[in-house]
């Protein structure tokens, strides 16, 4: 077997190997490390008591090599270095670069030293290799094109050594299927005529030239008419100085008259629908001729000698008013014309448009070119802009249904490059435009991967822009079996984590976050890459990393009781869980930025259900944030609000409300109970009551009755005391209502509240207490009466009236007490007229 050329051994690696005094000298990584004997000998130098070199096979038999590497993997796992099967299997099969990458990893683990950038990542090598091959093909294209009989067939591809070496039958079948699909796609692309664009353009060259001449003549006539109007306008202003009438601009007219419809039908028959559209849109969104005519007016501001500034004369003011009126009129007419065109003409003739566009490359281009300029000019909030996007989605989806492969080919050749430029230049429209890409692509792994590769080739080496596009496309809907496509996303996402641009790193983490919700295993395997970014200087990078950790913790908890696949055995889930919790503790602190805290309070809320140990930290931060953030996080009145945390073109959108809907109510309440004891609180503040109210948002479970009773007993004094505070009394009353109405502990709450109720009555009906507190307490008594606790209220108020008669007579409880007494007598005597 002839080895592929590989890079030179780094100096530090060579010195390290020489210092170990090995029995065999390492000259070729792939060959010398394949059976694992030299690796075992290296480990014996560091762990002599655990590695016996005489028990290691120094043979080339496949079973012996596999046995050696299994022993090596077990040893390294004990030493906290994960070497899964999919990592050491390519080594004993002598796959390119596998042994060299492992040796570098082993060197860093054993010596605790870092190696410089010696071995470029696989994507960069593949890219450089591809560029070199393309350059060679361009120089010797006639000589390097293989005849059909010499090209590889599907039979030769499935016999590739990288496929046949796979032991797992399911994995081998999957790789074979992917290889065949890639081969079929390559054969299909090879059959396409590379010069189809040139061929079609030459075929209709004369026709296009004639159309261009006609358009130039029409445009020249319109420009001459417009120039005459402006000259007459200029003369009338200079002579009279009066206001100018509106300039009438021709536009697309929608007429319901029979004659107009007949004329329109004749035009469609003679010119075709695409030519008719081009003629109708010829003057839309073309302001360059108008700008040139305005420049010819020579409106220059006159310099003032008094203040060395600029002073505009009356005539210039009149000219400026004319210009503003002109442009305003142009915008109104153009938008109205285009809207009529979209809602009436195209809607009626959509089938005719499809028939003409689907079979003609030039018509496809001319039709969509009509709307590229409006997409750039119109605001993203305008109805016309949304109508254009809806039209493109409709036409694109219908074309894919008719002929998916040709539609994708025409889209990539004509529209993709222009839409990419528009998306990158207009951040506010970026998501809408990028989501159009998959509209023109069939929903399968091969075609979508091909589209992503086309985007990568058009963006060249701009990894930042490509990662930005991927972070938007990852949010689209995908078939559940698109594992190859997910791997493509994940590969570039992890590559982007090393980018110097914080925006690119954040986009990469956004992709990883989305993929972790589909398949957490590959993300959990590389959690150490994310760990390095948890101290990043950019807040959104830390926020995205925290969201990934939260999602992985939920995935581990949900899958803990399920059967674990063989590939998952290589991961220590307990160790991974502890690492994720440590990362959250590292980022989610009081001293971090408010943006990270706001996001963490929402996205860590569901994690509290499975990991109650996070509740104290969560409560600590919730109490420390600004009231605006806390109110937003605890808001449960409306639907979950999703918006940007920071206004800007490059910031992501996050959930910012609804934490109590998904958090661990009991865990937070218990943390609050502990907090009250540790801080020895003398009274509650508004933030404490808001959090307790959030804990009581969901229906209380009967199984948690004892816990809630304990919490009530520990906090009831502070809750009743809050009734005497005019700012807190209303919220405290609502919280007490929740406890009083919890059936499981209702009787204990009533019995244990009697004494504290008596004390609060004396405190609240003191003359110095605000009237609002007294009215609020009466509302509380009224609520209890309506819920059937008349006797309870009667006994409490009766005891208060006997002990503090004067205070009772001056309170607002007299009339309420009389009504209770009257009901009590009526119940006893049964006399309704009593």
XYZ file of C-alpha atoms in Angstrom, residues 39 53 130 148 196 257 326 350 377 393 419 469 557 561 617 628 664 719 736 777 805:
21
model
C 1.293 3.706 21.648
C 4.296 -4.111 27.271
C -10.148 21.488 -4.108
C -17.504 7.847 -19.683
C -26.127 26.068 -20.777
C -63.944 48.009 -18.115
C -41.653 64.971 -6.832
C -50.190 32.882 -11.944
C -36.027 49.551 -1.872
C -42.618 31.577 -2.164
C -30.262 37.354 -3.076
C -26.477 32.326 6.551
C -32.505 14.178 32.147
C -34.367 6.382 31.832
C -28.525 30.541 42.541
C -37.914 45.971 34.910
C -39.868 24.524 39.625
C -46.991 37.920 54.732
C -52.750 34.677 51.292
C -58.177 43.956 54.666
C -63.719 48.025 71.410
